[in-house]
Short mmCIF file of C-alpha atoms and ligand atoms in Angstrom, two decimals:
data_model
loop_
_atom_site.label_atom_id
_atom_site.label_comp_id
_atom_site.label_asym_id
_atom_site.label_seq_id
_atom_site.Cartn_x
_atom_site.Cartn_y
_atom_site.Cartn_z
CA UNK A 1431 0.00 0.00 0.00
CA UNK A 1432 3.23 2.37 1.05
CA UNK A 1433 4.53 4.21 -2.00
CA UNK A 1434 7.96 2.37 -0.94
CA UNK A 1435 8.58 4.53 2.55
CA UNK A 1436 12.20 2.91 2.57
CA UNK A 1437 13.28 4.51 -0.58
CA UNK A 1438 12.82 8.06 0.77
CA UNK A 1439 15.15 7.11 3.47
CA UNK A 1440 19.09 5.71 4.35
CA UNK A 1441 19.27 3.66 7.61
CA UNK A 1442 16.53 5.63 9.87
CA UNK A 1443 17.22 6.09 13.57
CA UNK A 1444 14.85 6.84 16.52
CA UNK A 1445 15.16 7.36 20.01
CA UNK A 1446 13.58 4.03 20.74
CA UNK A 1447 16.67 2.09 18.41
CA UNK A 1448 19.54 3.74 20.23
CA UNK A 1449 21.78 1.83 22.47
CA UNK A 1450 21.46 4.37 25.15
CA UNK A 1451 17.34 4.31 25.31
CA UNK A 1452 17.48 0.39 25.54
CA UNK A 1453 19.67 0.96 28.04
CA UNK A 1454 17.73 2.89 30.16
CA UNK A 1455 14.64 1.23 29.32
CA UNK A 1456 16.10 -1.78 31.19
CA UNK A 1457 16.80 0.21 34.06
CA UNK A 1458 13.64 2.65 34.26
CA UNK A 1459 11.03 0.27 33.10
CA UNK A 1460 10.80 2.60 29.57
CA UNK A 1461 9.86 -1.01 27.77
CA UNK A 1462 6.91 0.17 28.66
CA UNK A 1463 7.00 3.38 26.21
CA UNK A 1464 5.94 1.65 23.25
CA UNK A 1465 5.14 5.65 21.29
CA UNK A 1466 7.37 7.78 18.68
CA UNK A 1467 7.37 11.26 21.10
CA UNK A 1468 4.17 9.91 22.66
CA UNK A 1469 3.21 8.28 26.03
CA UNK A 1470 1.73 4.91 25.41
CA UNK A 1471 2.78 1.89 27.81
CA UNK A 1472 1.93 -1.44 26.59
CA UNK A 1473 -0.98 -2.12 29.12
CA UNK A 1474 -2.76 1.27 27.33
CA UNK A 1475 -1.77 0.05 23.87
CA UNK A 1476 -3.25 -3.36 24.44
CA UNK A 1477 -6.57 -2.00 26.21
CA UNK A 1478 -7.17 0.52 23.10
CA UNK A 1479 -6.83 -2.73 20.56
CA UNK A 1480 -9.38 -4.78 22.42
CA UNK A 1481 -11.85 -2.00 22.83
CA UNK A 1482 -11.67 -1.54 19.06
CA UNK A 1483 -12.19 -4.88 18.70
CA UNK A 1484 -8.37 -6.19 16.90
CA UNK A 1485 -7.89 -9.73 17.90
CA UNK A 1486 -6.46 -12.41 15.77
CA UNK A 1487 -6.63 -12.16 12.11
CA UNK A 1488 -8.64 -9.16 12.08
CA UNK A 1489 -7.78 -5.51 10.01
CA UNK A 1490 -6.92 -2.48 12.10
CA UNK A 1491 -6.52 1.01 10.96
CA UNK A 1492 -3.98 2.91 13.06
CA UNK A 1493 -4.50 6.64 12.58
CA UNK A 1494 -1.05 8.79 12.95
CA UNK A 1495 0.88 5.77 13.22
CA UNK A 1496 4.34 7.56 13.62
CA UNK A 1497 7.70 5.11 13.20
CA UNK A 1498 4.83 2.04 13.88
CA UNK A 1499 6.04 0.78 17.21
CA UNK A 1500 2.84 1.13 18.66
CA UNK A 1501 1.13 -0.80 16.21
CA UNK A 1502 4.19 -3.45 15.61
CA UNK A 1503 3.57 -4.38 19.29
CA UNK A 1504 -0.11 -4.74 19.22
CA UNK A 1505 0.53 -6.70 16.32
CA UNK A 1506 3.24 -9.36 17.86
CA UNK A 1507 0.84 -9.35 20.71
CA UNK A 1508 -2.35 -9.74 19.09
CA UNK A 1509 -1.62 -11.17 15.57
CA UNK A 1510 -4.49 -8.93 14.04
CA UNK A 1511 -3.10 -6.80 10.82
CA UNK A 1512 -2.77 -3.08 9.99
CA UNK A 1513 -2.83 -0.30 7.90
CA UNK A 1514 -0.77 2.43 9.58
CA UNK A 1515 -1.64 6.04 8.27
CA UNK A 1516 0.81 9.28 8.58
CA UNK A 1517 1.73 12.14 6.96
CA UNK A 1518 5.56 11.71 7.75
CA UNK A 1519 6.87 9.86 4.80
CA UNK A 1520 10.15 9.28 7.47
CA UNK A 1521 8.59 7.96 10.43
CA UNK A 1522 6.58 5.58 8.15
CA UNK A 1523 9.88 4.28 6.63
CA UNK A 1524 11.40 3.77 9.97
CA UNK A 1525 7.96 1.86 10.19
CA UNK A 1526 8.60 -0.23 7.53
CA UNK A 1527 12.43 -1.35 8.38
CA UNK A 1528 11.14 -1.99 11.90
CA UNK A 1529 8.12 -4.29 10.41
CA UNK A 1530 11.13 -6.04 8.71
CA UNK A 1531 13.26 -6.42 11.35
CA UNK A 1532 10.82 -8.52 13.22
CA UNK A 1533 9.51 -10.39 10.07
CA UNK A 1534 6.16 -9.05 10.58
CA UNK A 1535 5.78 -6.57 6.99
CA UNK A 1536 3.02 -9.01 5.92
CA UNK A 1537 0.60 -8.41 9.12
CA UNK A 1538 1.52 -4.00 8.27
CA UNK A 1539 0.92 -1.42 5.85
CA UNK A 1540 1.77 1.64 5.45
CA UNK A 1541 0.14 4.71 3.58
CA UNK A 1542 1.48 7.61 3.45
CA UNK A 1543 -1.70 10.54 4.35
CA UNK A 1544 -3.23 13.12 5.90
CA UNK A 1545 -5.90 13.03 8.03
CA UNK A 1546 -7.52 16.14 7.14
CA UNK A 1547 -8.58 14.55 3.77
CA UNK A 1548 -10.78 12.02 2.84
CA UNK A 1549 -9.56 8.66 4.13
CA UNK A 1550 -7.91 6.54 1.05
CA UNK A 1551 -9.65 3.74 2.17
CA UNK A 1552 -12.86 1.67 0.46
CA UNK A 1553 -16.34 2.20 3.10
CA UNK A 1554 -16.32 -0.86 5.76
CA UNK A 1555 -12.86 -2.14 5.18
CA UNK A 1556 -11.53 -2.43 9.15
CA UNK A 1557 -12.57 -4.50 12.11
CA UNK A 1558 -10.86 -1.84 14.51
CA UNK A 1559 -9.74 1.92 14.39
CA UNK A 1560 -7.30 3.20 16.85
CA UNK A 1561 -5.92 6.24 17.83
CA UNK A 1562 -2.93 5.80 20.47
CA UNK A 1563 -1.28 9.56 20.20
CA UNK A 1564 -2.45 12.66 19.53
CA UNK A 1565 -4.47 12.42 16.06
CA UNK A 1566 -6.66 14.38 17.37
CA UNK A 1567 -4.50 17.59 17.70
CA UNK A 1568 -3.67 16.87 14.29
CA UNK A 1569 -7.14 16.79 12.61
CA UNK A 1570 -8.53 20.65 11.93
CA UNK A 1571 -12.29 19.00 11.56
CA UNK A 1572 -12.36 16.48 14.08
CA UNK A 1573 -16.12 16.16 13.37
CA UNK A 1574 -14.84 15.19 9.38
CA UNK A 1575 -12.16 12.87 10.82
CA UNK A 1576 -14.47 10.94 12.93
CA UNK A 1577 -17.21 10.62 9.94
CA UNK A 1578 -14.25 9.36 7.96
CA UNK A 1579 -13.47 6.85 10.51
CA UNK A 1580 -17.35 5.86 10.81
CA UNK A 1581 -17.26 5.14 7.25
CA UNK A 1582 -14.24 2.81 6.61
CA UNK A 1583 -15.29 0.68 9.56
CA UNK A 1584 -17.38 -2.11 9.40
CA UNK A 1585 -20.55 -2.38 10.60
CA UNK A 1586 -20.46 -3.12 14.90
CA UNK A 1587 -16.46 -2.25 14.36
CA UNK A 1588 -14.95 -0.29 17.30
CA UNK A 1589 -12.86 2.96 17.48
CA UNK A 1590 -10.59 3.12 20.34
CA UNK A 1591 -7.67 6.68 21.03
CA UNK A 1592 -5.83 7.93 23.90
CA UNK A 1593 -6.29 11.79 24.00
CA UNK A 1594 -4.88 14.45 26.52
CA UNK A 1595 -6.88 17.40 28.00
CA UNK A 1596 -5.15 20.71 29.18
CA UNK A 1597 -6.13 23.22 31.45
CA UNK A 1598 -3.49 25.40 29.52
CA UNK A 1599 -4.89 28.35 27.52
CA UNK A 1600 -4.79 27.79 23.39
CA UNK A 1601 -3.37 24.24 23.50
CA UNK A 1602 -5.03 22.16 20.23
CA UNK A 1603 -5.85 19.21 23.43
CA UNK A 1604 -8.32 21.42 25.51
CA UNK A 1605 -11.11 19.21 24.53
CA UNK A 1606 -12.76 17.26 27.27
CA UNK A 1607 -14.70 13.71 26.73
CA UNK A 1608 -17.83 15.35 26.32
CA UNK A 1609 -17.17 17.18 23.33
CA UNK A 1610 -15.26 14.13 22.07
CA UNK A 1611 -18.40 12.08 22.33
CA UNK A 1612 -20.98 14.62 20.48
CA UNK A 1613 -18.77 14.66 17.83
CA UNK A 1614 -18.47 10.67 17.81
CA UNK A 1615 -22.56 10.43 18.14
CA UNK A 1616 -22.62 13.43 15.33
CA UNK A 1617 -20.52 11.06 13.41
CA UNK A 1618 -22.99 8.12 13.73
CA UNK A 1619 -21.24 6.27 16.40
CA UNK A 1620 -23.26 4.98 19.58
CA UNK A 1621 -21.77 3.28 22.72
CA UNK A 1622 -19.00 6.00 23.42
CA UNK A 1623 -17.74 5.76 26.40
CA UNK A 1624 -14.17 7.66 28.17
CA UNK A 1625 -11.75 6.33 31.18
CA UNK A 1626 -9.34 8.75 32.89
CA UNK A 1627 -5.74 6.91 32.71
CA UNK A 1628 -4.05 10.19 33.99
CA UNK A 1629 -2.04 7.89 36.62
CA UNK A 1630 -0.46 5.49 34.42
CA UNK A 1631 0.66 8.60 32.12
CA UNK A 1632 1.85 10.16 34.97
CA UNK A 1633 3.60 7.01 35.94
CA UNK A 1634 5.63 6.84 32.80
CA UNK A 1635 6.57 10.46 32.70
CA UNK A 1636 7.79 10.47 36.05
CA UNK A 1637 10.26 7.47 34.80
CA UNK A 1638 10.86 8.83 31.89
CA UNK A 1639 11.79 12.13 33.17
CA UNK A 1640 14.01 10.58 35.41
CA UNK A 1641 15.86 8.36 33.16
CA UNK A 1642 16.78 11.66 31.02
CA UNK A 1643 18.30 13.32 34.74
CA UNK A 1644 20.71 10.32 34.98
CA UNK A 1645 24.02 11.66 35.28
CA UNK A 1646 25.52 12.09 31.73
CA UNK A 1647 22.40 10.87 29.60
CA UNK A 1648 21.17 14.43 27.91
CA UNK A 1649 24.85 15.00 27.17
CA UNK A 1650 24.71 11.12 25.28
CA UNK A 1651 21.25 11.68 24.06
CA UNK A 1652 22.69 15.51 22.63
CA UNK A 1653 25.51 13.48 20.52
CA UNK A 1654 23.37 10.80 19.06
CA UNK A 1655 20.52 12.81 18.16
CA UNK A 1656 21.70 16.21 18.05
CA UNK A 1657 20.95 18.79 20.35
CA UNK A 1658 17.56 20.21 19.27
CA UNK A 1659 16.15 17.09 19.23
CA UNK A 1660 17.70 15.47 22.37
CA UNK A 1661 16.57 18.78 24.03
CA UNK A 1662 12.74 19.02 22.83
CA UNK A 1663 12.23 15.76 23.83
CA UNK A 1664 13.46 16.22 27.42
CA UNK A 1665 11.76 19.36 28.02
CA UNK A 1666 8.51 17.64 26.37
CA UNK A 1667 8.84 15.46 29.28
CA UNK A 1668 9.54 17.78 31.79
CA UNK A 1669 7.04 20.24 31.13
CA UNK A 1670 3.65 17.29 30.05
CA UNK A 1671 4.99 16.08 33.84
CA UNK A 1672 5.26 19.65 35.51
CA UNK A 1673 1.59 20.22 34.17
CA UNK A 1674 -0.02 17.10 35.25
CA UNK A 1675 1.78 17.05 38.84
CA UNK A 1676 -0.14 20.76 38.82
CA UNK A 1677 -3.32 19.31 38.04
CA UNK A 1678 -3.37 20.99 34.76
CA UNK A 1679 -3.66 18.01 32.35
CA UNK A 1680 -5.19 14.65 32.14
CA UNK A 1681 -5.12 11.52 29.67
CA UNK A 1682 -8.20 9.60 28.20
CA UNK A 1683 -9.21 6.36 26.87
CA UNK A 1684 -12.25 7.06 24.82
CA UNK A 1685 -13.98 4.36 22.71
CA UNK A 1686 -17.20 3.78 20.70
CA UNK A 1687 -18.45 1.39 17.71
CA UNK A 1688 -20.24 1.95 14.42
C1 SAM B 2689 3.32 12.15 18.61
S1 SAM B 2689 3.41 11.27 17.08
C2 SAM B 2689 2.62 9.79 17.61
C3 SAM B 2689 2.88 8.65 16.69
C4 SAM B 2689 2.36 7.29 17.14
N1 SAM B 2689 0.89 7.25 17.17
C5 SAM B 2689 2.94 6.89 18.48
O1 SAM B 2689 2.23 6.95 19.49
O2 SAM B 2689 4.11 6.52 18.49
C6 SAM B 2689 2.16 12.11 16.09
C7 SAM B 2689 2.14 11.65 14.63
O3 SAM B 2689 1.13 12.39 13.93
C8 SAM B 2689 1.58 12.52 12.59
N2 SAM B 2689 0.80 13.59 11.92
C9 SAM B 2689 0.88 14.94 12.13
N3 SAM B 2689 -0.02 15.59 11.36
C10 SAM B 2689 -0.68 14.63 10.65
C11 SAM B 2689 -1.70 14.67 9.66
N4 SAM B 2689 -2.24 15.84 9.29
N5 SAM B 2689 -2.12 13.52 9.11
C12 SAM B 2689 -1.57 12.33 9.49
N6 SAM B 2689 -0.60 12.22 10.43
C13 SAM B 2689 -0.15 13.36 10.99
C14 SAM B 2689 3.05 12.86 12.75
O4 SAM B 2689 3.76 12.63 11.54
C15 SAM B 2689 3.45 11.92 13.88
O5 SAM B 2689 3.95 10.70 13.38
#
């Protein structure tokens, strides 16, 4: 389905493939952070799958599927299939090497798209839709996005995403899980439901942020991945952790079916 990702691309890197963050994902319990700069343990990943409904066998749709760890795991641990969507022609190459790597680039695809268009997909093609970071702050019509979900699922298929609210002015996450679900029930979906996971987020951010204050790690992380980048994703950490230890944000599991 991918317009050959690997092509556009030499040898990709994450975070997540360095020695160093394997490393200290032994030591701070980061196997856990399954996301590509988002905050998705394996326990949240798994949950979102089964609420949408992905169990053996069955097609998934994975909406802003970043460098496709995420999905890769729910795959290994599910053995349902995907089609991972993203507008980042290099995080969906990293994608596909990865789905290589492990032998599993028949259970994937990968399209390369953006959300705020018309899904490329045929009407009632997946089982499952998920979600697991931050689509939402992507889409400009979430109302259009969630109509375009409703109408490449099947019928009695399940949508399942993880989505943050802020208390902080002009942030694109301000949403709360009522507004969410009118727009799902605008869509045509029924059953919507929402569960506060603000803990386990928490949880991981607190490890992760102190994984980054080990002595000498931002000055590794600066030399493999240069210093912008090393940087941004530290102070992501520290300031997503700041807020929520202030009461000031909050993470969702929302799900619904057609
Ligand atoms: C924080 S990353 C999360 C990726 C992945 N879901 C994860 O948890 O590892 C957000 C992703 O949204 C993608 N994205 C941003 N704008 C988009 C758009 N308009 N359409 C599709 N994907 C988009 C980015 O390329 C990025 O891979």
């Amino acid at each position: 389905m991918t317009n050959n990702p690997k092509s556009k691309i030499q040898n990709p890197k994450s975070l997540e493939d360095t020695k160093l963050f394997q490393d200290l994902a032994a030591r701070y319990f980061l196997e856990d952070y399954q996301g590509q700069q988002g905050f998705s343990d394996m326990g949240q990943l798994l949950r979102a799958a089964k609420r949408a409904g992905l169990e053996r066998d069955k097609v998934g749709l994975d909406l802003a599927c970043g460098n496709g760890r995420p999905g890769l795991f729910i795959i290994r641990r599910l053995r349902c299939h995907l089609a991972g969507l993203d507008l980042s022609a290099e995080a969906l190459a990293i994608g596909q090497h990865r789905a290589e790597r492990y032998a599993l680039q028949d259970y994937v695809k990968y399209q390369q798209a953006d959300l705020n268009q018309p899904l490329p997909f045929a009407a009632e093609t997946f089982d499952g839709a998920i979600g697991v970071e931050q689509f939402d702050e992507q889409a400009r019509n979430l109302e259009n996005l969630y109509r375009e979900v409703w109408r490449v699922l099947k019928p009695g298929g399940g949508f399942a995403f993880y989505f943050r609210v802020s208390t902080q002015p002009d942030t694109p996450w301000s949403r709360p899980p009522a507004e969410h679900s009118a727009l799902l029930q605008k869509a045509g979906f029924s059953q919507t439901e929402s569960f506060d996971v603000t803990w386990e987020f928490g949880a991981l951010l607190a490890r992760m942020q102190r994984a980054y204050e080990e002595k000498g790690v931002l000055d590794k992380l600066r030399a493999t991945l240069g210093p912008d980048l090393a940087d941004s994703l530290y102070n992501e950490v520290q300031e997503l952790h700041n807020q929520l230890n202030a009461g000031g944000l909050q993470r969702y599991l929302f799900s619904a079916k057609k």
